[in-house]
Each structure stands twice: as structure tokens, then as C-alpha cells.
Amino acid sequence: MRAYRALARATARSALTYRLNLLLGLGTVFVQLVALLAVWRVILAQSSVNGFTWPQMRVYLLVAFAAGTVVSAFGDFRMAFRILDGDVALDLVKPVDYQKARFAETIGGLWIEVLLIGVVVGVTLAVTGGVRTPAGPALALFVVSMLLLVPLKFLIVYGSTLLCFWTQNFIGVQWARLAVMNLLSGALIPLAYLPGWLATVAQWSPFAGLTSTPALIFLGRVDVRHGLTLVAVQLGWVLLLWFGARLMWRAGLRRLTVNGG
Amino acid sequence: MPIVEARALTKVFRRPDKGPGLAGSVKHLFARRFQDKVAVDHIDLSIEAGEAVAYVGPNGAGKSTTVKLLSGILVPTEGEVRIDGLHPQRDRMTVAHRIGVLFGQRTQLWWDLPVRESLAVLRDLYGVDHATYRKRLARFDEVLELGEILPVIGRKLSLGQRMRADLAAALIHGPRVVYLDEPTIGLDLAVKDRVREFFRSIRDEGTTVMLTSHDLADIEGFCRRLVIIDEGRIIFDGDLEAVKDRFARERILHVETARPVPLETLRASLPGAQVTVEESEVRYAVRFDRFIMTAGQAVTALAGLTDLVDFRVDEPSIEDVIRRVYSGELVLDETGPRR
Amino acid sequence: MRTARLYLRLLGAHFRALLEYEADFLILALATVLMQVVNLVFLAALFARVPVLNGWTFWSMVLMFGTVTLAEGVGSLFFEGMWNLAWQINRGELDYFLVRPYPVALQSSSAAVGINGLSNIVVGGLMIGTGLAHVDVVWTPWRVALGVLLLISSVVIKLSISLATNAASFWLSSPTPLFAFAMHQVGDLARFPLSIYPMALKAVLGVALPFAFISFFPVAYLLDTGQSRWVGLLTPLVAAYCAGTAAFIFKRGLRRYESAGN
């Protein structure tokens, strides 16, 4: 455990060095926030659509922004290059579990992302007006959901990076992941707007936990019972992906050693 | 008319004077402070067609900067450059056809293309016709043995292969002037020899060559003219052989005698020379000025004293001379040496 | 003419090298298609509930997105090397560009091929095609010619902004095109009708960095949608202005170039 704490602290300290990646990652999410805010402000000016009012949509988009910013900057590029170069074999000699080590680094880098979210959300609320926080139980559930979002997103990013064992093209995989995540998480548009079958697929996919779940809970669009189910789905995916990523890692390493890295 | 001419050529680099880290960068945004570094300081240089010029100087003396100014890569802060009477920036396209540049540290080959393809792209870029191209390639092949590396992808070339290919790339359009900046850096001896032979072949064809090198062996036997730069200024510009004559006056005669001879005896028989004992007491070193006595005279004088087992004469290389110039031991000027 | 032929020659060399990695191409193509599909699903879902957004219908929005996608595709496929300029400057690769008898900016932009541009051109073209098929425009020869001119102009604007923002690397010392990339991201705002934004953003996207002339203004003119339609007619002039400014900035940058290793 001490080794992982040390890794997390090291990333926390060097977080500023990676501010470049951070800004680039944040830029895309931020631009999307601005564009969608403008679009929905016009659309919802007169009446609500699909039960979403303008103040609700505003909060929804801010949660989407926060969820999109968390775990966006750390590790994936470096890890991809280490896999592509075969250097990842060198990491194996360290007496730590690879997956846990990367997760520890992700945790270490969180603070700066949280800071940025705080600034952007704060400024947006100051400009467009305040927000009503949900009642106690829903708020607690929201917090749990946001916390689960961290390992969930980490695992999705980590898993897609592991694909580098099989393909040389990291960028392509990355783009595809971002596109799918954007749509199926509800970051681009609330899942309720999607055609029924797609909404169902998205709801049960691991991606819903990346935006839709915490946002709906915060808005009170689901009751606490339903919210609990959604958070349980989030948790289920975290566990499933955690062990799934381990299997992938093992298969990837086997492939690396077979090919001689 | 000289083919390369520089008048009062000066380049000042302006470096932001930043504090360390993010804080320094932010502070710099508000209070911009700069530090000026004069890399090339009022250089006058003129090179005639067909000359082979060695351009040497210690690290950071301004060699590469001069080459970049003379090839139009950098815009001078002050002064001007003319290539064949043309302005390197204003007439960039025309000048580009007349010059070839090689930076030993950097390749101009396309990293994802085979050498053959890189050269063909350059051929088309410079508009060299196919017959001429084939003829040049065949000629380069004779000395550089390009054949084996033509199918190799740029990024897979070894350093020696890369340099050979880059030389071909720099000369494929038959430039009238070639700047070679550290063309043998990092090469092993066999490749160096081949590359040097290539220099001679292009010089003999009448190409004007300006060669910058750390390895002074590149220069000996190739360049007739030597230009030395230090701290951005030219401190010597003249004939290479004359420098050797003037500065390499000292000879060292190493002798081994059958029996020990007292130093005083030796010194008495060799007035004007310095005699010292080397590693054993039968080995001596005799330093003398070759304008005062010849090696033959020295040997004869010693042979009259005792039996000589062995002897050898060392003459200092141009490398020694230049090293002494760098270190400030020697001051060169057109009139002759001062010590 | 010679310049254009040589440009294709330079690009073609890389293109052949790229074709050796088929799998790479497929993944990139799939990813870019997927990104556009996501965009379309988003638009479809949005317009399933609201018929118009400030006068813009689903198909006119598809037309707008398609134009941006096409312009970006042309940029990636033919001019991807621009995005390497920061790197080329930092590594001193520009040294060799400067001693070759070919425009430096074109040597830089031809230094890479973004194969994903191919799928963006195809998908963008399809979006424009289907978009046009579903909108109500009376096609006279004059209108067709104008449409082509507007499309070419919007591509030129896209390329000019890319070149100008990347040329900022001559002043910034970063080895990555951070500034250009940030501006590119800002440009994504112009996928939506400019009229939805507050005044400050309108000024940025319409004047300072005229991304809105890539699709919003010309499409608005062509479809007779929204207010101030005539602005779209300025697109060719804006294109000429952008190209001139980009060339000027690049030239100024070159004079400032200090090469590497000093």
C-alpha cells in the first residue's frame, strides 16, 4: 500500500508538469459545454423539452463537464507509448501491481482536475444563476456516484489503452473511445432524447455511469430507489471491468513476450 | 566576383530571460526581459569559385550560425550576404539551386521513405533531369557506395549510412557552393575516409566547398584556406600551409642512445635547442626550431657524442596549432606568429 | 502548375509509405466515421424533439456539419504537415526547407498525410449531398457555381486559420502546437449557428478567427436561413483575406526563425 501512496503523491506533485495535456483535454470538454449551453438556452427558452427545463439542463451540462474532466489527463499517452515501444516490460520488474499503480497515479492527479472543475462550474453558475442542491439522501447518492465515476472512467481509459498491445494505432482507438463515450454516457445529449432502443443500450452500458447516472440523481429525475439501482450498475461495471482489464493485461503481456517486444 | 560574400555579417540572438518554472513564465509575460547573445560579430568573408575553405573554431564560436547565415536560413541582424551576387532571402529560389547544405547532426532524408525515394523527391524538387540524375548518382555511388543503402528506409539507416545518403542528397542538384557542417561527426574511421575522399572528388570537379569540422583531419590535405572563428569573430583567414609553416616551426627529435649521456653535454652540442630526459635515462627529447637547425643537423650532432639506437622526428599537426590558438597560447595575424 | 504537381509528388511519397500500414488506416477511418455518426445521432435526437433551432432545421444543420467535416478532411489529407510546424521549428527541420527551391509553407504542410482526412472527406461529402437533397433550394447554374465557390472559399478559410495559428509557433517556443490546437477547438463552436451565441463569441468566431465563414455564413446564404444572409456572400473575400494574412504571418515568422541548437 505504501508504494501506491508514494506513486499517487508523485503524480500529485508532478501534476502541474502535465498541465499541457490537461488543458488540451479540458479544452474539448469546455468547448462542448459552451456550445451545448448556448444550444439548449435557445431551445428551452420558451418551454421544456422532454421534461428538461433550462435550469435543469444547465445543471445537467455542468455535471457532464465535471464528469468529462475527471481522469482526463493522466497516464494514457505515456502508457500507450510504453506499450508500443515494448518498454512496458521494464515496468514489470517493479514490485507493484501494474493496474493498481496506474490507478494510484490517476488518484494522485485528481486534485488539479477537481480544482479546474471548481473554477469552471463556479464561474458558470455565477454568470447563469445558482443551482438547487437535492435533498440529503439524493445528495449522498450523487456523491457516491461521482466517486464511483473515478475508477469507472479510469478502467475504461485503461482498458482502451491496453488495446495498444494489439493495434499500433493509439490515436484511432482513442478517438473511437471518446466518440462512443460522448454519446453513450449522455454527455452530448441526455439519454432520454435517444431513440428507445439506443437509450436502453446506453443505460445498461458502463458509459451511462460516466455522466447520466450522477446527473440524473443530482437533478432528482430519478427517485432514490431507482438511483440506487443505477449506482449498483455503476459498481457492477467497476468490478467487472477491474477483473476484465486484468485478463486483458495478461493476454497482452503474453502477446508481447511471444512477439519479443 | 566572389561566389560567397559576407560584409559585416552579424547575428544577435535574443533569449527571453525567464525565471524557472511556471512562475517565471508568468512573470515574463508581464515584464519581458531579454538577454542578447552575439553569435556572429561583424564577419567579412569572401570565397572565390572553386575554393575549398576550412571554417574552424571552438564549440559555440559561431560556426553553424555563420553557415546558416551564408545559406539564407537565418536572416542577419546586421550586414549582408551575397551568393553569386544574389540576396539569399529575396532570391531564395534561385539561390537554393546554387547551394547545397549538409548538417551532420541532422538529416534531410524523409524518415518514412527509402533513400532512393528521398533522392528522387529531391531530384523532382530541384528539377534535375533523369539523365543527369542517373549520372550523378552513379558517380556518387563510386565513392560513397550508395547501392546497398538505396532501398533502406530513412529511419533504419545507421549513422554512417545516413551521412553518405545525406551527402548525396546535398549534392544531387549539382550546387556550385556546398556548405558542410560537421560532416564526419560520429562516424567511424572507415566511413570517415570514404567521406573525405568524396570531399576531394567534389572539390576537384570545381565545386566551392566550405567545411566546418571539429575533426581537423578532415581539413588537412583538403582545404587550402583556413578561417578560424572565435567568439563570433574571425581571428585568422589565410593559407593553411602557410600557417603550418609559420606555426609548426617546432620539431621534436626523440632519440634513444646506447648509454646515458649527461644532459649538459647534449645541450652544449645543440645550441638553441631544448633537451629534456624522457621516460628512461637513455631517451631524450630535443625541441628545436626548424629554421635554426634541420633535423639532419641535430641527428649528426648527437651521433658525434654517442651511438644512437633509435630516433624519430615529430612535427606538430595543424590540430596542435589550432588548439594552441583556441587556448590563447598563440595569436595569429596576417603578418606572422607572436608568442 | 509546377508547384501543384510537385506538391502532389511530395504528398504522394508519404502516401505510399502510409499504405504499408493498412490496419492503421482502417482504425483511423473507422474512428472518424464513428465520430461523425455520433454527431449525426446527436443532431437527429435533438431535432426529433425540436423542429428548428433559430431557423435551422435538421437537414440544414447536417449541411453545416458536413461542410466543416469536409473542410477538415481536406486539411488532414492534404495539409496535415502544418500541424508539425512547431515540431519542425523546434527540431530545426526548417533549415533544410529553407535551402530548397520550393515554398517553405508547402514543404511544411506536405510533410505528413492525415489518412483520416479521406474518410472525413467522404463522410462530409455525403452529409453535404444528403443535406442538399433535403433542403428547399432552387438550383440555377449561377447558384451551383456560387455554391462551389463558397465551398472552396470555406476550405481556404479553414486551411488559412490552421496555417496562421500554427505559424504562431515561430513566436511560442513550445514543441507542440498548443495554441493552434486550442484555436481549433474554439472553432468547433462554429459547427452551430452563430446566432445562438452571446455577442463576444459572435465577434470572435465571425471576425477575429472567422470560423463562422467556414460553414455558418455561406450555408445560411445558400439556404436563405436566419438573419443577415448577405454576409455569406463575403465568404470568398474573407477567404482571400485569411489566406493573405496567413501568408503574411508565416513570412514574418520565417524572418524570425532562429533555427535550433543555438
mmCIF file of N, CA and C in Angstrom, chain C residues 76-155:
data_model
loop_
_atom_site.group_PDB
_atom_site.id
_atom_site.type_symbol
_atom_site.label_atom_id
_atom_site.label_comp_id
_atom_site.label_asym_id
_atom_site.label_seq_id
_atom_site.Cartn_x
_atom_site.Cartn_y
_atom_site.Cartn_z
ATOM 1 N N SER C 76 -6.703 17.615 -43.292
ATOM 2 C CA SER C 76 -5.938 16.461 -42.817
ATOM 3 C C SER C 76 -5.273 15.720 -43.957
ATOM 4 N N LEU C 77 -6.015 15.486 -45.023
ATOM 5 C CA LEU C 77 -5.478 14.646 -46.088
ATOM 6 C C LEU C 77 -4.343 15.341 -46.838
ATOM 7 N N PHE C 78 -4.498 16.620 -47.103
ATOM 8 C CA PHE C 78 -3.517 17.289 -47.964
ATOM 9 C C PHE C 78 -2.562 18.224 -47.226
ATOM 10 N N PHE C 79 -2.932 18.657 -46.028
ATOM 11 C CA PHE C 79 -2.102 19.689 -45.384
ATOM 12 C C PHE C 79 -1.778 19.361 -43.928
ATOM 13 N N GLU C 80 -1.803 18.085 -43.588
ATOM 14 C CA GLU C 80 -1.596 17.671 -42.199
ATOM 15 C C GLU C 80 -0.258 18.168 -41.640
ATOM 16 N N GLY C 81 0.738 18.310 -42.526
ATOM 17 C CA GLY C 81 2.074 18.706 -42.087
ATOM 18 C C GLY C 81 2.114 20.038 -41.337
ATOM 19 N N MET C 82 1.124 20.908 -41.599
ATOM 20 C CA MET C 82 1.059 22.190 -40.876
ATOM 21 C C MET C 82 1.118 21.978 -39.373
ATOM 22 N N TRP C 83 0.463 20.907 -38.941
ATOM 23 C CA TRP C 83 0.384 20.640 -37.506
ATOM 24 C C TRP C 83 1.716 20.159 -36.959
ATOM 25 N N ASN C 84 2.668 19.898 -37.857
ATOM 26 C CA ASN C 84 4.014 19.518 -37.408
ATOM 27 C C ASN C 84 4.945 20.719 -37.356
ATOM 28 N N LEU C 85 4.431 21.889 -37.718
ATOM 29 C CA LEU C 85 5.308 23.057 -37.833
ATOM 30 C C LEU C 85 6.062 23.347 -36.539
ATOM 31 N N ALA C 86 5.352 23.285 -35.406
ATOM 32 C CA ALA C 86 6.006 23.562 -34.126
ATOM 33 C C ALA C 86 7.189 22.615 -33.927
ATOM 34 N N TRP C 87 6.946 21.384 -34.246
ATOM 35 C CA TRP C 87 7.978 20.354 -34.135
ATOM 36 C C TRP C 87 9.117 20.621 -35.122
ATOM 37 N N GLN C 88 8.741 20.962 -36.368
ATOM 38 C CA GLN C 88 9.750 21.237 -37.395
ATOM 39 C C GLN C 88 10.619 22.424 -36.997
ATOM 40 N N ILE C 89 10.006 23.419 -36.375
ATOM 41 C CA ILE C 89 10.770 24.584 -35.939
ATOM 42 C C ILE C 89 11.705 24.200 -34.796
ATOM 43 N N ASN C 90 11.139 23.474 -33.834
ATOM 44 C CA ASN C 90 11.923 23.114 -32.656
ATOM 45 C C ASN C 90 13.082 22.190 -32.965
ATOM 46 N N ARG C 91 12.894 21.317 -33.958
ATOM 47 C CA ARG C 91 13.953 20.369 -34.283
ATOM 48 C C ARG C 91 14.877 20.901 -35.364
ATOM 49 N N GLY C 92 14.625 22.122 -35.831
ATOM 50 C CA GLY C 92 15.486 22.676 -36.862
ATOM 51 C C GLY C 92 15.266 22.038 -38.231
ATOM 52 N N GLU C 93 14.158 21.304 -38.396
ATOM 53 C CA GLU C 93 13.892 20.688 -39.705
ATOM 54 C C GLU C 93 13.655 21.748 -40.771
ATOM 55 N N LEU C 94 13.288 22.927 -40.321
ATOM 56 C CA LEU C 94 13.022 24.006 -41.250
ATOM 57 C C LEU C 94 14.290 24.445 -41.986
ATOM 58 N N ASP C 95 15.450 24.184 -41.378
ATOM 59 C CA ASP C 95 16.716 24.547 -42.018
ATOM 60 C C ASP C 95 16.772 24.035 -43.454
ATOM 61 N N TYR C 96 16.464 22.758 -43.612
ATOM 62 C CA TYR C 96 16.551 22.172 -44.949
ATOM 63 C C TYR C 96 15.445 22.706 -45.864
ATOM 64 N N PHE C 97 14.254 22.970 -45.278
ATOM 65 C CA PHE C 97 13.175 23.529 -46.109
ATOM 66 C C PHE C 97 13.628 24.850 -46.728
ATOM 67 N N LEU C 98 14.389 25.611 -45.928
ATOM 68 C CA LEU C 98 14.762 26.958 -46.360
ATOM 69 C C LEU C 98 15.800 26.966 -47.476
ATOM 70 N N VAL C 99 16.506 25.874 -47.661
ATOM 71 C CA VAL C 99 17.514 25.871 -48.721
ATOM 72 C C VAL C 99 17.047 25.100 -49.950
ATOM 73 N N ARG C 100 15.768 24.726 -49.965
ATOM 74 C CA ARG C 100 15.251 24.035 -51.151
ATOM 75 C C ARG C 100 14.389 24.997 -51.973
ATOM 76 N N PRO C 101 14.420 24.823 -53.298
ATOM 77 C CA PRO C 101 13.699 25.772 -54.155
ATOM 78 C C PRO C 101 12.206 25.453 -54.219
ATOM 79 N N TYR C 102 11.541 25.508 -53.080
ATOM 80 C CA TYR C 102 10.108 25.248 -53.034
ATOM 81 C C TYR C 102 9.550 25.999 -51.844
ATOM 82 N N PRO C 103 8.321 26.555 -51.929
ATOM 83 C CA PRO C 103 7.785 27.355 -50.826
ATOM 84 C C PRO C 103 7.853 26.612 -49.485
ATOM 85 N N VAL C 104 8.364 27.297 -48.483
ATOM 86 C CA VAL C 104 8.599 26.667 -47.182
ATOM 87 C C VAL C 104 7.292 26.180 -46.564
ATOM 88 N N ALA C 105 6.244 26.998 -46.635
ATOM 89 C CA ALA C 105 4.965 26.615 -46.026
ATOM 90 C C ALA C 105 4.439 25.336 -46.665
ATOM 91 N N LEU C 106 4.632 25.193 -47.968
ATOM 92 C CA LEU C 106 4.135 23.998 -48.645
ATOM 93 C C LEU C 106 4.993 22.779 -48.318
ATOM 94 N N GLN C 107 6.299 22.991 -48.110
ATOM 95 C CA GLN C 107 7.131 21.867 -47.680
ATOM 96 C C GLN C 107 6.691 21.391 -46.309
ATOM 97 N N SER C 108 6.342 22.362 -45.459
ATOM 98 C CA SER C 108 5.900 22.006 -44.119
ATOM 99 C C SER C 108 4.568 21.265 -44.172
ATOM 100 N N SER C 109 3.617 21.801 -44.928
ATOM 101 C CA SER C 109 2.270 21.214 -44.904
ATOM 102 C C SER C 109 2.222 19.874 -45.616
ATOM 103 N N SER C 110 3.191 19.615 -46.494
ATOM 104 C CA SER C 110 3.167 18.337 -47.209
ATOM 105 C C SER C 110 3.964 17.266 -46.475
ATOM 106 N N ALA C 111 4.461 17.609 -45.288
ATOM 107 C CA ALA C 111 5.349 16.680 -44.589
ATOM 108 C C ALA C 111 4.609 15.512 -43.937
ATOM 109 N N ALA C 112 3.290 15.529 -43.964
ATOM 110 C CA ALA C 112 2.558 14.416 -43.372
ATOM 111 C C ALA C 112 1.217 14.261 -44.089
ATOM 112 N N VAL C 113 0.688 13.063 -44.038
ATOM 113 C CA VAL C 113 -0.627 12.792 -44.610
ATOM 114 C C VAL C 113 -1.526 12.311 -43.487
ATOM 115 N N GLY C 114 -2.643 12.985 -43.264
ATOM 116 C CA GLY C 114 -3.609 12.515 -42.261
ATOM 117 C C GLY C 114 -4.641 11.665 -42.972
ATOM 118 N N ILE C 115 -4.402 10.376 -42.923
ATOM 119 C CA ILE C 115 -5.217 9.469 -43.729
ATOM 120 C C ILE C 115 -6.682 9.516 -43.303
ATOM 121 N N ASN C 116 -6.927 9.921 -42.056
ATOM 122 C CA ASN C 116 -8.301 10.043 -41.583
ATOM 123 C C ASN C 116 -9.060 11.122 -42.365
ATOM 124 N N GLY C 117 -8.309 12.013 -43.021
ATOM 125 C CA GLY C 117 -8.940 13.044 -43.836
ATOM 126 C C GLY C 117 -9.772 12.441 -44.952
ATOM 127 N N LEU C 118 -9.305 11.299 -45.455
ATOM 128 C CA LEU C 118 -10.009 10.638 -46.547
ATOM 129 C C LEU C 118 -11.441 10.300 -46.133
ATOM 130 N N SER C 119 -11.573 9.677 -44.955
ATOM 131 C CA SER C 119 -12.930 9.303 -44.532
ATOM 132 C C SER C 119 -13.739 10.547 -44.189
ATOM 133 N N ASN C 120 -13.077 11.582 -43.668
ATOM 134 C CA ASN C 120 -13.809 12.814 -43.383
ATOM 135 C C ASN C 120 -14.322 13.478 -44.662
ATOM 136 N N ILE C 121 -13.512 13.412 -45.725
ATOM 137 C CA ILE C 121 -13.961 13.994 -46.995
ATOM 138 C C ILE C 121 -15.170 13.226 -47.513
ATOM 139 N N VAL C 122 -15.074 11.891 -47.441
ATOM 140 C CA VAL C 122 -16.187 11.068 -47.937
ATOM 141 C C VAL C 122 -17.446 11.318 -47.102
ATOM 142 N N VAL C 123 -17.315 11.232 -45.782
ATOM 143 C CA VAL C 123 -18.482 11.412 -44.918
ATOM 144 C C VAL C 123 -19.023 12.840 -45.033
ATOM 145 N N GLY C 124 -18.114 13.819 -45.044
ATOM 146 C CA GLY C 124 -18.530 15.215 -45.184
ATOM 147 C C GLY C 124 -19.266 15.434 -46.497
ATOM 148 N N GLY C 125 -18.731 14.831 -47.562
ATOM 149 C CA GLY C 125 -19.372 14.942 -48.866
ATOM 150 C C GLY C 125 -20.780 14.348 -48.835
ATOM 151 N N LEU C 126 -20.887 13.175 -48.202
ATOM 152 C CA LEU C 126 -22.199 12.530 -48.096
ATOM 153 C C LEU C 126 -23.175 13.394 -47.309
ATOM 154 N N MET C 127 -22.677 13.987 -46.221
ATOM 155 C CA MET C 127 -23.545 14.840 -45.405
ATOM 156 C C MET C 127 -24.022 16.038 -46.222
ATOM 157 N N ILE C 128 -23.099 16.644 -46.958
ATOM 158 C CA ILE C 128 -23.488 17.786 -47.794
ATOM 159 C C ILE C 128 -24.507 17.349 -48.837
ATOM 160 N N GLY C 129 -24.218 16.203 -49.470
ATOM 161 C CA GLY C 129 -25.097 15.694 -50.517
ATOM 162 C C GLY C 129 -26.508 15.447 -50.003
ATOM 163 N N THR C 130 -26.617 14.656 -48.916
ATOM 164 C CA THR C 130 -27.962 14.361 -48.389
ATOM 165 C C THR C 130 -28.607 15.622 -47.855
ATOM 166 N N GLY C 131 -27.805 16.478 -47.240
ATOM 167 C CA GLY C 131 -28.353 17.727 -46.724
ATOM 168 C C GLY C 131 -28.987 18.539 -47.840
ATOM 169 N N LEU C 132 -28.238 18.666 -48.947
ATOM 170 C CA LEU C 132 -28.749 19.451 -50.071
ATOM 171 C C LEU C 132 -30.004 18.827 -50.662
ATOM 172 N N ALA C 133 -30.042 17.487 -50.688
ATOM 173 C CA ALA C 133 -31.192 16.804 -51.276
ATOM 174 C C ALA C 133 -32.463 17.079 -50.483
ATOM 175 N N HIS C 134 -32.321 17.400 -49.202
ATOM 176 C CA HIS C 134 -33.497 17.589 -48.358
ATOM 177 C C HIS C 134 -33.875 19.042 -48.109
ATOM 178 N N VAL C 135 -33.110 19.977 -48.657
ATOM 179 C CA VAL C 135 -33.484 21.368 -48.416
ATOM 180 C C VAL C 135 -34.113 21.962 -49.672
ATOM 181 N N ASP C 136 -34.788 23.040 -49.448
ATOM 182 C CA ASP C 136 -35.585 23.655 -50.497
ATOM 183 C C ASP C 136 -34.787 24.767 -51.158
ATOM 184 N N VAL C 137 -34.005 24.426 -52.169
ATOM 185 C CA VAL C 137 -33.252 25.463 -52.856
ATOM 186 C C VAL C 137 -33.500 25.308 -54.347
ATOM 187 N N VAL C 138 -33.747 26.422 -55.013
ATOM 188 C CA VAL C 138 -33.923 26.376 -56.464
ATOM 189 C C VAL C 138 -32.537 26.484 -57.091
ATOM 190 N N TRP C 139 -32.148 25.426 -57.785
ATOM 191 C CA TRP C 139 -30.786 25.391 -58.319
ATOM 192 C C TRP C 139 -30.713 25.965 -59.718
ATOM 193 N N THR C 140 -30.167 27.140 -59.832
ATOM 194 C CA THR C 140 -29.869 27.707 -61.144
ATOM 195 C C THR C 140 -28.372 27.515 -61.351
ATOM 196 N N PRO C 141 -27.919 27.558 -62.623
ATOM 197 C CA PRO C 141 -26.471 27.407 -62.857
ATOM 198 C C PRO C 141 -25.660 28.407 -62.009
ATOM 199 N N TRP C 142 -26.172 29.599 -61.879
ATOM 200 C CA TRP C 142 -25.494 30.641 -61.117
ATOM 201 C C TRP C 142 -25.361 30.222 -59.655
ATOM 202 N N ARG C 143 -26.424 29.619 -59.127
ATOM 203 C CA ARG C 143 -26.409 29.202 -57.734
ATOM 204 C C ARG C 143 -25.448 28.025 -57.500
ATOM 205 N N VAL C 144 -25.414 27.136 -58.497
ATOM 206 C CA VAL C 144 -24.487 25.999 -58.396
ATOM 207 C C VAL C 144 -23.043 26.506 -58.366
ATOM 208 N N ALA C 145 -22.740 27.418 -59.310
ATOM 209 C CA ALA C 145 -21.391 27.975 -59.385
ATOM 210 C C ALA C 145 -21.039 28.675 -58.073
ATOM 211 N N LEU C 146 -22.015 29.409 -57.558
ATOM 212 C CA LEU C 146 -21.782 30.125 -56.305
ATOM 213 C C LEU C 146 -21.532 29.140 -55.164
ATOM 214 N N GLY C 147 -22.328 28.056 -55.158
ATOM 215 C CA GLY C 147 -22.171 27.043 -54.120
ATOM 216 C C GLY C 147 -20.761 26.464 -54.133
ATOM 217 N N VAL C 148 -20.266 26.157 -55.336
ATOM 218 C CA VAL C 148 -18.913 25.607 -55.455
ATOM 219 C C VAL C 148 -17.892 26.622 -54.961
ATOM 220 N N LEU C 149 -18.089 27.881 -55.378
ATOM 221 C CA LEU C 149 -17.158 28.935 -54.956
ATOM 222 C C LEU C 149 -17.151 29.072 -53.427
ATOM 223 N N LEU C 150 -18.342 29.020 -52.833
ATOM 224 C CA LEU C 150 -18.432 29.149 -51.378
ATOM 225 C C LEU C 150 -17.734 27.981 -50.684
ATOM 226 N N LEU C 151 -17.919 26.779 -51.247
ATOM 227 C CA LEU C 151 -17.293 25.597 -50.645
ATOM 228 C C LEU C 151 -15.776 25.712 -50.689
ATOM 229 N N ILE C 152 -15.262 26.103 -51.861
ATOM 230 C CA ILE C 152 -13.807 26.273 -51.993
ATOM 231 C C ILE C 152 -13.325 27.334 -51.007
ATOM 232 N N SER C 153 -14.080 28.430 -50.918
ATOM 233 C CA SER C 153 -13.688 29.507 -50.010
ATOM 234 C C SER C 153 -13.630 29.002 -48.572
ATOM 235 N N SER C 154 -14.632 28.184 -48.178
ATOM 236 C CA SER C 154 -14.635 27.761 -46.787
ATOM 237 C C SER C 154 -13.454 26.837 -46.499
ATOM 238 N N VAL C 155 -13.076 26.014 -47.486
ATOM 239 C CA VAL C 155 -11.885 25.175 -47.299
ATOM 240 C C VAL C 155 -10.643 26.058 -47.143
#
